[in-house]
Short mmCIF file of C-alpha atoms and ligand atoms in Angstrom, two decimals:
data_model
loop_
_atom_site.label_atom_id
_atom_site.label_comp_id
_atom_site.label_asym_id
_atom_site.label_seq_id
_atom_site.Cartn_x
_atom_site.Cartn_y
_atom_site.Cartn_z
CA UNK A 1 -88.64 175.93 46.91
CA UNK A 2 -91.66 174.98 48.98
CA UNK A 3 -91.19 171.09 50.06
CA UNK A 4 -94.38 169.10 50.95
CA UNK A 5 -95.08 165.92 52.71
CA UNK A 6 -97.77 163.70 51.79
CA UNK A 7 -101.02 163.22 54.26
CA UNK A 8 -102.14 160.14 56.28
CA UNK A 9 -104.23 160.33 59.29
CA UNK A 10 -104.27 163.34 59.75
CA UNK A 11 -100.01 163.98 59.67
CA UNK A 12 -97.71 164.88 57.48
CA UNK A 13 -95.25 161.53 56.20
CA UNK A 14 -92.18 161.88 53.74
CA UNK A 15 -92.46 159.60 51.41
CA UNK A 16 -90.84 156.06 51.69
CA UNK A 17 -89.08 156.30 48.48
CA UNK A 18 -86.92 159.10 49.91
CA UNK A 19 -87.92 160.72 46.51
CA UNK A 20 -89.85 163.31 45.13
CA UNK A 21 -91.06 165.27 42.46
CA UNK A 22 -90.58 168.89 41.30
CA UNK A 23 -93.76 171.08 40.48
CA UNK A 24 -93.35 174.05 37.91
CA UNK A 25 -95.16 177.31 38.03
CA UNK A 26 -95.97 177.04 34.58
CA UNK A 27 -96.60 181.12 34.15
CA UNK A 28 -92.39 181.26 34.11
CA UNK A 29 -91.61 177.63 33.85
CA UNK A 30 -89.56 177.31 37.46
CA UNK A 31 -89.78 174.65 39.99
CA UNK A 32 -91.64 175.97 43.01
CA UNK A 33 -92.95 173.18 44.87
CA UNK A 34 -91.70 169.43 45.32
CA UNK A 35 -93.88 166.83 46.20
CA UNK A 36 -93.09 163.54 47.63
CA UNK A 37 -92.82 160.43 45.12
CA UNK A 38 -95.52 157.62 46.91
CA UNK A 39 -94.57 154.27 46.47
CA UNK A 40 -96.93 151.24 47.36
CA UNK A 41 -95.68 151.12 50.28
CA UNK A 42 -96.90 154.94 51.27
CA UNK A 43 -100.06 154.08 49.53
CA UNK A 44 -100.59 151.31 51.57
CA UNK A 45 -100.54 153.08 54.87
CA UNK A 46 -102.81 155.11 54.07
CA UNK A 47 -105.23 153.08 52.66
CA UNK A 48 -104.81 151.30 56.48
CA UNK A 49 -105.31 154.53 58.30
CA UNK A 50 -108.54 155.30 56.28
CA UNK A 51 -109.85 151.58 56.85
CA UNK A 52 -109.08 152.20 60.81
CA UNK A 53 -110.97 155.67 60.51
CA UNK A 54 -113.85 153.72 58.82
CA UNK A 55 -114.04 150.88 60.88
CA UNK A 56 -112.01 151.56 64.57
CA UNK A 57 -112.17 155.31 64.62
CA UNK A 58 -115.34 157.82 65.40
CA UNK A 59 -116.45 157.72 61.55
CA UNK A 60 -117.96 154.20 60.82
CA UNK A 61 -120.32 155.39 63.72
CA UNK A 62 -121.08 158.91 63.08
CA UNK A 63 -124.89 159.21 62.53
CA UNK A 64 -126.06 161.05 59.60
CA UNK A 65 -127.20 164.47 60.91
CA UNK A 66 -123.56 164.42 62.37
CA UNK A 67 -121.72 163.62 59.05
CA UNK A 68 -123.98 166.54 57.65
CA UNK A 69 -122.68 169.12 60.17
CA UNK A 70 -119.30 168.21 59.58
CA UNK A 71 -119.66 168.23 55.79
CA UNK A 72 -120.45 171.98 56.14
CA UNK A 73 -118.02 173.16 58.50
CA UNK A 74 -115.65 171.43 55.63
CA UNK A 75 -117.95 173.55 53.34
CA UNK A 76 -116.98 176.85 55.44
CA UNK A 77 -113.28 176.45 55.77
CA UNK A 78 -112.70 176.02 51.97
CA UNK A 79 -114.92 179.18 51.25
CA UNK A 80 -112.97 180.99 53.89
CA UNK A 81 -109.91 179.86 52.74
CA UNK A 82 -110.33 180.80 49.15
CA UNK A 83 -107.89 183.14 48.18
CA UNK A 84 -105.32 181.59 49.71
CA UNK A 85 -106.39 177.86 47.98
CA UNK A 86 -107.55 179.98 44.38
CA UNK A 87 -103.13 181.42 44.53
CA UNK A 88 -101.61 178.11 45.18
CA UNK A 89 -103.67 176.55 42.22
CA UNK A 90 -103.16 179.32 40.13
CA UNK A 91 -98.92 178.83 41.08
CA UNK A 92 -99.41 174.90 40.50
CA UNK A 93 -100.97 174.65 37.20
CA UNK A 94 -101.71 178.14 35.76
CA UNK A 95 -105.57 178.63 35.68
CA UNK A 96 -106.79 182.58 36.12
CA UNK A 97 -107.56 183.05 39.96
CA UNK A 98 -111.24 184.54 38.45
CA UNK A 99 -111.60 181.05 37.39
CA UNK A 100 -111.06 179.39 40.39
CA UNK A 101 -111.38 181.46 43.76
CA UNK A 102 -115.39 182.83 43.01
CA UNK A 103 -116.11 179.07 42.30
CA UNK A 104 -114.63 177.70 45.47
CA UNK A 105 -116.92 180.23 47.13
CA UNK A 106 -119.80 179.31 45.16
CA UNK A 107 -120.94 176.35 43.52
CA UNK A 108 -118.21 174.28 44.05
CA UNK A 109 -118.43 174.30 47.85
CA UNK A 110 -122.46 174.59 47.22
CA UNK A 111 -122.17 170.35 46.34
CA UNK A 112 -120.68 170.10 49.89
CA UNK A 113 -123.92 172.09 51.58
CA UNK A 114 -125.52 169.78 49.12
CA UNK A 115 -124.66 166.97 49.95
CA UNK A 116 -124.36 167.72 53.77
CA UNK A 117 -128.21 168.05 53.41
CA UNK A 118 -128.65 164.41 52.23
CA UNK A 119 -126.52 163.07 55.15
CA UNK A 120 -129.47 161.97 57.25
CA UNK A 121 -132.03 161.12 54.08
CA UNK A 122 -130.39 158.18 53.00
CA UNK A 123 -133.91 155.82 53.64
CA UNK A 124 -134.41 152.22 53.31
CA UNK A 125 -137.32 150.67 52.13
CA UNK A 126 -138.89 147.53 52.77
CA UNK A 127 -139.63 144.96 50.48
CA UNK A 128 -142.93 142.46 50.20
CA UNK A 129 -141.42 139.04 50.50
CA UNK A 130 -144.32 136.13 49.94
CA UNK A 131 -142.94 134.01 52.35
CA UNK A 132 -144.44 133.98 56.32
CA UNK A 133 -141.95 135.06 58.98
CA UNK A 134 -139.35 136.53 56.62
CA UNK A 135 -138.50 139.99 56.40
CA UNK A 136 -136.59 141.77 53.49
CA UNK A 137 -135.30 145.26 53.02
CA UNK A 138 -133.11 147.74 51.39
CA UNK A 139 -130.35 150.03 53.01
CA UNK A 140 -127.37 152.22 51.70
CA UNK A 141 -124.17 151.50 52.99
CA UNK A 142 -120.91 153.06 52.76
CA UNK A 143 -118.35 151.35 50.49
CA UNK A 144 -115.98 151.76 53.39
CA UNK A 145 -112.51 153.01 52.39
CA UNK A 146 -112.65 154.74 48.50
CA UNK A 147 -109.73 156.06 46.29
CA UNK A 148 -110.01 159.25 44.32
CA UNK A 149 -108.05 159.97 41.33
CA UNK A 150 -107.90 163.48 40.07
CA UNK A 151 -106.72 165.28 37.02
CA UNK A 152 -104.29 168.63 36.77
CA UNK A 153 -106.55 171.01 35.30
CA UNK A 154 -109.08 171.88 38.14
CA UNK A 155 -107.45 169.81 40.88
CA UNK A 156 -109.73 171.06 44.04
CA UNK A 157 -112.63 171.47 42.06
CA UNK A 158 -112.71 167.91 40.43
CA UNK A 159 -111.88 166.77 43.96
CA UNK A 160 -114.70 168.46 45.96
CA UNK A 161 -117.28 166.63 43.50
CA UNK A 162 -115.54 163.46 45.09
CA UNK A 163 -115.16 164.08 48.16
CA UNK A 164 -118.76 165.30 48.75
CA UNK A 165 -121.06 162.66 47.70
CA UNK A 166 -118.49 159.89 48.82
CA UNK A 167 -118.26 161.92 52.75
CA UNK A 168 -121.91 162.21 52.50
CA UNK A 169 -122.28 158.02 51.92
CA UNK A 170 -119.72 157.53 55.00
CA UNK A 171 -116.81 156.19 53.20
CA UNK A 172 -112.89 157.33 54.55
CA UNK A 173 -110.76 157.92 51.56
CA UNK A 174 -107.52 158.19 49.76
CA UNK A 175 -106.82 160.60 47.26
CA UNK A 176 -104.27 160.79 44.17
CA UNK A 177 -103.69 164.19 42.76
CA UNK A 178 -101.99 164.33 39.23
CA UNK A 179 -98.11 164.59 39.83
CA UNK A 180 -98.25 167.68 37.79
CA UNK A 181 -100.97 169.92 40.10
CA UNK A 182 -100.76 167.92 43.45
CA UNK A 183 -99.85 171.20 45.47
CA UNK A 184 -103.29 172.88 46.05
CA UNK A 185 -104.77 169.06 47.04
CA UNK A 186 -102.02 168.98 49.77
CA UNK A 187 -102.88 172.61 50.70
CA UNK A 188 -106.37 171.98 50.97
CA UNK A 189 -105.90 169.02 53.78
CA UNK A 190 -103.46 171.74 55.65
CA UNK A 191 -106.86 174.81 55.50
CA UNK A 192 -109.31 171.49 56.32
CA UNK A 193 -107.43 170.66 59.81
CA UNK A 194 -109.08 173.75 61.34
CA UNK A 195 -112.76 171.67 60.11
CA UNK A 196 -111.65 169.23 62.94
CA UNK A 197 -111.96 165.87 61.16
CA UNK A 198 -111.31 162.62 62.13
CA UNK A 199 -107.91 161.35 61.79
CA UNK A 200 -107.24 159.37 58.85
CA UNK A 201 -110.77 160.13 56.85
CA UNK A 202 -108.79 162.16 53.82
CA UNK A 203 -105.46 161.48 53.32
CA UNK A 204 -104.01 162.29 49.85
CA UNK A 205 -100.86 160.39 48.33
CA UNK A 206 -99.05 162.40 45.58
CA UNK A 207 -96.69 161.01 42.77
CA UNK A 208 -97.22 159.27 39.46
CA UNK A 209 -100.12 157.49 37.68
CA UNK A 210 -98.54 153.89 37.43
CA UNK A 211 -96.84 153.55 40.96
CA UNK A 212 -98.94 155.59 43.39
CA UNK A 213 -102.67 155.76 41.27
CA UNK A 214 -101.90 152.28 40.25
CA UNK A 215 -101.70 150.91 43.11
CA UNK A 216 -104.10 152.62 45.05
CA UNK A 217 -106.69 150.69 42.25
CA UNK A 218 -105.06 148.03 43.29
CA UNK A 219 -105.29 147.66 46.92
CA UNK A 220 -107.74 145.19 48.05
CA UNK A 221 -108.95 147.32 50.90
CA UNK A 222 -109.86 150.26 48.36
CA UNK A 223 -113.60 148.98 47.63
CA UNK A 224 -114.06 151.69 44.77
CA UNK A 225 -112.78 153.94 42.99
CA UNK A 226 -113.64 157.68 41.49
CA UNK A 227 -111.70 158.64 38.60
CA UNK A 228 -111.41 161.95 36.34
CA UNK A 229 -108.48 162.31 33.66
CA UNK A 230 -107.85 161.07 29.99
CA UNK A 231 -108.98 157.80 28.28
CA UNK A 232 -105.69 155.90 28.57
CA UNK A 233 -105.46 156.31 32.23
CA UNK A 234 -108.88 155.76 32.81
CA UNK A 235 -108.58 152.31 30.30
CA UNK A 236 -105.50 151.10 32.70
CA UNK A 237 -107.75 152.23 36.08
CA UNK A 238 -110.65 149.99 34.75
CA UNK A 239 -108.40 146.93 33.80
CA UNK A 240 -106.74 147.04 37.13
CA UNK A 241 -109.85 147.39 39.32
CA UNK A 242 -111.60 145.08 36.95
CA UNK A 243 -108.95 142.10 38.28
CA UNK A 244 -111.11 142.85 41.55
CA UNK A 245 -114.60 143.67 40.17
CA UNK A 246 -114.34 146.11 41.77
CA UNK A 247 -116.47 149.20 40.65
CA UNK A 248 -115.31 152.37 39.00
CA UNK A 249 -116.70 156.16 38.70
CA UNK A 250 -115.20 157.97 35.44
CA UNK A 251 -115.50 161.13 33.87
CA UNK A 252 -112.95 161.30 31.03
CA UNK A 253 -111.91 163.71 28.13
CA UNK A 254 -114.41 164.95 25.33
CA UNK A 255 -114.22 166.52 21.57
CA UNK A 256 -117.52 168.30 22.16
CA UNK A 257 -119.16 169.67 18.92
CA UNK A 258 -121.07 173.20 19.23
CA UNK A 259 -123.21 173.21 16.75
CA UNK A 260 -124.71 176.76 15.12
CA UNK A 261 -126.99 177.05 12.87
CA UNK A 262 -128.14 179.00 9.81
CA UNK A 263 -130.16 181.67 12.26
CA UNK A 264 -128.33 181.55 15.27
CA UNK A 265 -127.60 185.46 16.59
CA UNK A 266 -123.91 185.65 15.33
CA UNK A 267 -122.71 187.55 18.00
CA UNK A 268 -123.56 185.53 20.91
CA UNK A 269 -122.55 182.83 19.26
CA UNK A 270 -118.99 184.03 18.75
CA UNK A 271 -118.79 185.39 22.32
CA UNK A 272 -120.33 182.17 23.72
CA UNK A 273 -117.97 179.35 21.66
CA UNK A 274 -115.02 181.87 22.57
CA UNK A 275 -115.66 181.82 26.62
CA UNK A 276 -116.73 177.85 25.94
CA UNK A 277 -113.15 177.04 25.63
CA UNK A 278 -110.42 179.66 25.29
CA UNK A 279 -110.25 181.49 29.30
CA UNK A 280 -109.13 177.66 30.78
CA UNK A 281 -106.78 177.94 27.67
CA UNK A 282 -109.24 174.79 26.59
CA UNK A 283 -108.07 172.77 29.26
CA UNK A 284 -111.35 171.96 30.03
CA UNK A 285 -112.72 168.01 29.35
CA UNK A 286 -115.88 169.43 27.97
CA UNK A 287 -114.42 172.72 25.53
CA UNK A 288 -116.42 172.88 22.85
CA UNK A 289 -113.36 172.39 20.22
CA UNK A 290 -115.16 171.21 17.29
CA UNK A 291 -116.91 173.55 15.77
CA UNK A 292 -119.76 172.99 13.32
CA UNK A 293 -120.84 175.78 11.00
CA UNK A 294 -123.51 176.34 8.25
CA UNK A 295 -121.94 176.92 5.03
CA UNK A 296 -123.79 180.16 4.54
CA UNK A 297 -122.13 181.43 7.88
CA UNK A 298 -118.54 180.25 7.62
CA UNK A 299 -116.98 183.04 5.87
CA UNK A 300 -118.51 185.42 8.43
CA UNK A 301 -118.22 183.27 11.63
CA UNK A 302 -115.04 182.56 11.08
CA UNK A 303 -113.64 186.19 10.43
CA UNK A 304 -115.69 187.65 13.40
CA UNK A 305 -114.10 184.66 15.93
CA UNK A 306 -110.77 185.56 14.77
CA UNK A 307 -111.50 189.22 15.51
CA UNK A 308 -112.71 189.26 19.03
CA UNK A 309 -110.48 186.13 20.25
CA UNK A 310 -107.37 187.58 18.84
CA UNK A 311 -107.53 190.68 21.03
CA UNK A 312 -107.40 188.68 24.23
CA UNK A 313 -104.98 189.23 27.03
CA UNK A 314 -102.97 185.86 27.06
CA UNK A 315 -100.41 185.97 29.57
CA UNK A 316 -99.68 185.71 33.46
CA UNK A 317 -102.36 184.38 35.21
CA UNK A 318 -101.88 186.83 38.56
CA UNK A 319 -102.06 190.01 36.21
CA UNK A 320 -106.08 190.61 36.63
CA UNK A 321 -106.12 191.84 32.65
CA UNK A 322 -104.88 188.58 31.81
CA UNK A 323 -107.99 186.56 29.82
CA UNK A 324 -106.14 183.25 28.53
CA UNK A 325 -103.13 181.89 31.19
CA UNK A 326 -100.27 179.36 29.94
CA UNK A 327 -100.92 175.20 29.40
CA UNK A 328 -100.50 174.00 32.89
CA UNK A 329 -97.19 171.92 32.52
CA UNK A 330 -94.18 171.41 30.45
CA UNK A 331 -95.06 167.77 28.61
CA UNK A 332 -98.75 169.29 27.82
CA UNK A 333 -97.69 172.62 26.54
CA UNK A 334 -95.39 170.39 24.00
CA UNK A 335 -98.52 167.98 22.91
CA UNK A 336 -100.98 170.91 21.83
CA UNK A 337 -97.20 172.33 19.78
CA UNK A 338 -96.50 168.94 18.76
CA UNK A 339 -100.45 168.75 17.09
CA UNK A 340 -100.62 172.19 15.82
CA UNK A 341 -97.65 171.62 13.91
CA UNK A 342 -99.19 168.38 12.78
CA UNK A 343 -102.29 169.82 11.52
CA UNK A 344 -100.53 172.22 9.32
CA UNK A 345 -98.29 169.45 7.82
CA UNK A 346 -102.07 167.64 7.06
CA UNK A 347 -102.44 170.87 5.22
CA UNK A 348 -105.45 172.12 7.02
CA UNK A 349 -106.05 176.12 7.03
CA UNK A 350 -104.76 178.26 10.09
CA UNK A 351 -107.38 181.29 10.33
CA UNK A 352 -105.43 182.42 13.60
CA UNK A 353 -101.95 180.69 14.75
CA UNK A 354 -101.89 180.92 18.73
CA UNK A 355 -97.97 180.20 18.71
CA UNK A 356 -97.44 183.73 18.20
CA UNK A 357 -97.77 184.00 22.13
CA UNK A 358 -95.49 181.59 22.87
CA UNK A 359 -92.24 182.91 24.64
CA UNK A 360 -88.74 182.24 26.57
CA UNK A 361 -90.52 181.89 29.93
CA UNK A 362 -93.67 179.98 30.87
CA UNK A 363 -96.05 177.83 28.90
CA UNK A 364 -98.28 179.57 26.80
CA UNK A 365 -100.25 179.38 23.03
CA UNK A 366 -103.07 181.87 22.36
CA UNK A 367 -106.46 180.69 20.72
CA UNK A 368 -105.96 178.43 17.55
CA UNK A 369 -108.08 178.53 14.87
CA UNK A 370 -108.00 175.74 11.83
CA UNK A 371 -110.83 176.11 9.23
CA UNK A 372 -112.13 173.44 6.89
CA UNK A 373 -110.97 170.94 9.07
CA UNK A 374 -112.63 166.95 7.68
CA UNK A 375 -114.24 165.45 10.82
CA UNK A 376 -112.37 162.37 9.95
CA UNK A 377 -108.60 163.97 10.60
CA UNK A 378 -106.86 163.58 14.10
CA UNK A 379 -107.62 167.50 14.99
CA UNK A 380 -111.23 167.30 14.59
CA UNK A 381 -111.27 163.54 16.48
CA UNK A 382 -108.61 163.78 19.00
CA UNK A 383 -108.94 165.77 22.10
CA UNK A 384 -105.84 168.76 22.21
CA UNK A 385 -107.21 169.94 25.60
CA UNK A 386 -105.66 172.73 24.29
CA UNK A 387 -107.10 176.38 22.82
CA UNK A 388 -107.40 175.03 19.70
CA UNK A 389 -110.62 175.27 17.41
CA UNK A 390 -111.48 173.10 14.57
CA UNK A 391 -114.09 174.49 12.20
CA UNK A 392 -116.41 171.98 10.33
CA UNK A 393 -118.84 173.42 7.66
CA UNK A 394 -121.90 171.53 7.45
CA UNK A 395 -125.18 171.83 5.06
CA UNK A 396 -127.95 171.35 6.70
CA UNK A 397 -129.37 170.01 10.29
CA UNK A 398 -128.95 166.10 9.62
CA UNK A 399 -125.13 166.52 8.31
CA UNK A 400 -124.46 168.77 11.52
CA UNK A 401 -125.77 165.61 13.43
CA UNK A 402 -124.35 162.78 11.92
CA UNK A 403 -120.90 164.75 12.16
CA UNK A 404 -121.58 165.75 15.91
CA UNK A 405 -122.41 162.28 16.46
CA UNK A 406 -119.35 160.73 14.60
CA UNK A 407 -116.68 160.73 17.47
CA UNK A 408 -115.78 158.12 20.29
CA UNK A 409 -116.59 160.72 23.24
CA UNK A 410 -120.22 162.17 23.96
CA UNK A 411 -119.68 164.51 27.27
CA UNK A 412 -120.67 167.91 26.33
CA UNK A 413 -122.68 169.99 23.35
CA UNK A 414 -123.78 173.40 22.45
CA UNK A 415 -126.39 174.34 19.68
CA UNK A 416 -127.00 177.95 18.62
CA UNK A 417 -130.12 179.12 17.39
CA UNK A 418 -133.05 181.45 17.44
CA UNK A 419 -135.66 178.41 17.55
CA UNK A 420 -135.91 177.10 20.61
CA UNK A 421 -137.89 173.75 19.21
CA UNK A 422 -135.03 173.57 16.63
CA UNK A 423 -132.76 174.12 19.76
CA UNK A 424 -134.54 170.95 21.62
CA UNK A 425 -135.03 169.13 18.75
CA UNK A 426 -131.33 168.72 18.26
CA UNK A 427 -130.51 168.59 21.88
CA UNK A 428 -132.14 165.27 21.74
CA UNK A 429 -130.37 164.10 18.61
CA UNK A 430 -126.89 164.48 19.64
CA UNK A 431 -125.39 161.63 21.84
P1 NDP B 501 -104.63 161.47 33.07
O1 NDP B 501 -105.58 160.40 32.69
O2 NDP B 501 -103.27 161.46 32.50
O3 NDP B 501 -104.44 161.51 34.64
C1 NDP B 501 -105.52 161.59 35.54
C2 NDP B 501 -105.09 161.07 36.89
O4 NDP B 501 -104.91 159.65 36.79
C3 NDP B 501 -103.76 161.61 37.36
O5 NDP B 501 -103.78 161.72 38.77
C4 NDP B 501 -102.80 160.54 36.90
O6 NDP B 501 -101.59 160.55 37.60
C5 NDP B 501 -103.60 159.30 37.21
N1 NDP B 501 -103.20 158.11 36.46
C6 NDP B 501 -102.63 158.04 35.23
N2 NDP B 501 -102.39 156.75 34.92
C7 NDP B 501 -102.84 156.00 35.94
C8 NDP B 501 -102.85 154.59 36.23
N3 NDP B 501 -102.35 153.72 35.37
N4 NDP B 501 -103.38 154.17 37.39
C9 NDP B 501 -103.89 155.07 38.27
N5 NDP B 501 -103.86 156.41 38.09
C10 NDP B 501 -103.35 156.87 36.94
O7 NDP B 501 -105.37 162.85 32.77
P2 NDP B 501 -104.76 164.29 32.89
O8 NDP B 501 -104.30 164.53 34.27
O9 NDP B 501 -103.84 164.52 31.74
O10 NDP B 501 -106.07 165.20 32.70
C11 NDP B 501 -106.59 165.59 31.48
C12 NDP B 501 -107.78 164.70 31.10
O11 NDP B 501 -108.76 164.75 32.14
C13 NDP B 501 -108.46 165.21 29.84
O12 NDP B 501 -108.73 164.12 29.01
C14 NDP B 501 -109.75 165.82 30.38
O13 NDP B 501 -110.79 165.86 29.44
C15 NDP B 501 -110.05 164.94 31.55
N6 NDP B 501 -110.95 165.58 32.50
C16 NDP B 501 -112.25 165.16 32.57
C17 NDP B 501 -113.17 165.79 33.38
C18 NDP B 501 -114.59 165.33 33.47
O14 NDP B 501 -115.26 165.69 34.44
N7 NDP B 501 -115.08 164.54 32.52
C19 NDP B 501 -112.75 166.94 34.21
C20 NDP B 501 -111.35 167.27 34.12
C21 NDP B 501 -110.49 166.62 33.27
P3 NDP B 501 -100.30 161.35 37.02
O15 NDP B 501 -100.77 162.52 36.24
O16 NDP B 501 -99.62 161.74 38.26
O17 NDP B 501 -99.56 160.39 36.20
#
């Protein structure tokens, strides 16, 4: 078992609890990993080694163009460290390495060349005042010291969308991984001390929502916060940073309808809803798990999904035939069970049951599909984050609205047809 510290200006601390936590590879359901078990008192210190970065260190004073340069030397060491930051994920939480290594060379890291660009075009502007010897104008400045809360299911990738625009802006920060995926986080600060950064501007405390995230929020000298995960986690972030005012970034969970209509081309539309949420074994926030069809296309659609989704590989991740990997930890892998088995007690229709994959090792359920499902029941409202597929029929364009529409989240939506005004039409309809 591989035992990690957590990271404060620039060294590795145990934790003061004298705790920590164990990490399972979820492909064979064995502890790997432990991570240390942050208390407030670990959180503080780093939240006072990123404030001395920020304000006593070389940081606070870095001019733009220099930020920039650094931002892409960050940008090179992740994409040269790939493979080696892709495996540890894939041990941690059990997405494919496809789905995570070509990103980290790509478009992930492309946000940090991105955003390395803007550095130095942060402008001010001037503004008229009517009043004789008075001058008034606008400029950005850094919030100072930030906190970044991440979620398990893409735990590098959610975090590079944090860290660039928030290094860009100048702000030092401290960064809360989920307990259940914190490894590749604390991997990627061990690849990032080649980039040569200042000491103290990441640091990254590991352990649980309510005493490490918590209070991180919390800590008066943590002037805002950036926060991905579910909506009860991201309600108790908002109450406790709203004690400060203090403001908060979220991107939280969806139930996002893909919509296909009565001439949408069939066949891409299978293959397309299939890769929308089955290869991250739907832990994705914006899978497109409720599925609205025409009535004239149901029978069909829903015979030709079952065929080409029930011949994929689900299994270890490492294997490179693998298409679907396990749920990423223990507690999740029993929710989706726990509302599968729910759903069929509501009596709703299995077209394909994904617990045939399940097995004696490792954490994994192949591509669910429930048909008929009423958009008012749990399965169709809920988000499983989960491969599991709830068909809706619908009748015509305005029902597939008003039931796309009729859900608490609005993050993601797909519409498949062979009219392209149709196609924008709707786009604009759904919230
Ligand atoms: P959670 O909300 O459970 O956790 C997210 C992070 O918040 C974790 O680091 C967690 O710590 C921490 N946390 C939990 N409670 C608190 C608290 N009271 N105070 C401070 N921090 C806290 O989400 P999951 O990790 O289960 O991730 C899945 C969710 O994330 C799904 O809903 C998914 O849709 C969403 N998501 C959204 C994305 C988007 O861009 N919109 C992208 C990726 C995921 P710990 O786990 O250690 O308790």
């Amino acid at each position: 078992m591989i035992s990690y510290q957590y990271y404060a200006n620039g060294n590795w601390h145990n934790p003061d609890s004298g705790h920590w936590i164990e990490s399972e590879n979820p492909a064979i359901g064995e502890v790997w990993a432990r991570i240390p078990d942050c208390n407030s008192e670990d959180v503080n210190r780093a939240v006072q080694l990123a404030k001395s970065c920020y304000y006593d260190g070389p940081w606070g004073k870095m001019n733009g163009a220099e930020r920039g340069r650094m931002m892409n030397r960050i940008g090179d060491v992740i994409v040269k460290n790939a493979e080696r930051l892709g495996s540890v994920e894939t041990r941690d939480n059990g997405k494919l390495p496809k789905n995570i290594t070509p990103s980290l060379k790509s478009w992930q890291t492309d946000s940090l060349y991105y955003y390395a660009g803007m550095c130095d075009k942060f402008e001010g502007s001037p503004i008229p005042a009517d009043v004789p010897d008075m001058m008034n104008y606008l400029r950005w400045e850094p919030f100072g010291t930030v906190g970044l809360i991440t979620a398990w299911n893409s735990p590098i990738g959610v975090l590079i969308w944090k860290l660039a625009p928030a290094l860009a802006a100048g702000n030092a920060m401290v960064v809360k991984p989920s307990e259940h995926a914190s490894v590749s986080t604390l991997e990627l600060m061990r690849v990032l001390e080649e980039a040569n950064l200042p000491a103290g501007l990441i640091n990254v405390v590991t352990g649980y929502g309510p005493t490490t995230g918590e209070p991180l929020v919390d800590h008066p000298d943590i002037r805002m916060v950036s926060f991905t995960g579910g909506i009860p986690g991201g309600r108790a972030v908002a109450s406790v940073a709203s004690r400060h005012v203090k403001p908060v970034v979220m991107e939280l969970g969806g139930k996002s309808p893909q919509i296909v209509l009565a001439d949408a081309d069939l066949e891409l539309a299978v293959k397309g809803i299939a890769s929308g949420i089955f290869p991250a074994t739907g832990q994705s926030c914006i899978s497109g798990s409720r599925l609205l069809v025409h009535r004239s296309l149901m029978q069909s659609f829903a015979y030709r999904l079952v065929e080409v989704v029930s011949k994929a590989m689900v299994g270890d991740p490492t294997d490179p035939e693998t298409q679907i990997g396990p749920i990423a930890n223990k507690p999740h892998y029993e929710s989706v069970l726990n509302k599968i088995s729910e759903a069929e007690k509501a009596g709703h229709r299995l077209h394909l049951d994904g617990r045939t994959a399940c097995r004696d090792k490792g954490y994994y359920i192949g591509p669910t599909i429930f048909a008929d499902v009423p958009n008012s029941d749990p399965l169709a409202q809920t988000e499983v984050f989960g491969p599991v597929v709830s068909m809706l029929p619908f009748d015509d364009e305005d029902e597939a609205l008003r039931i796309a529409n009729d859900t608490i989240y609005g993050l993601a939506a797909g519409i498949w047809t062979r009219d392209v005004n149709k196609a924008i039409h709707m786009a604009e309809r759904v919230e």
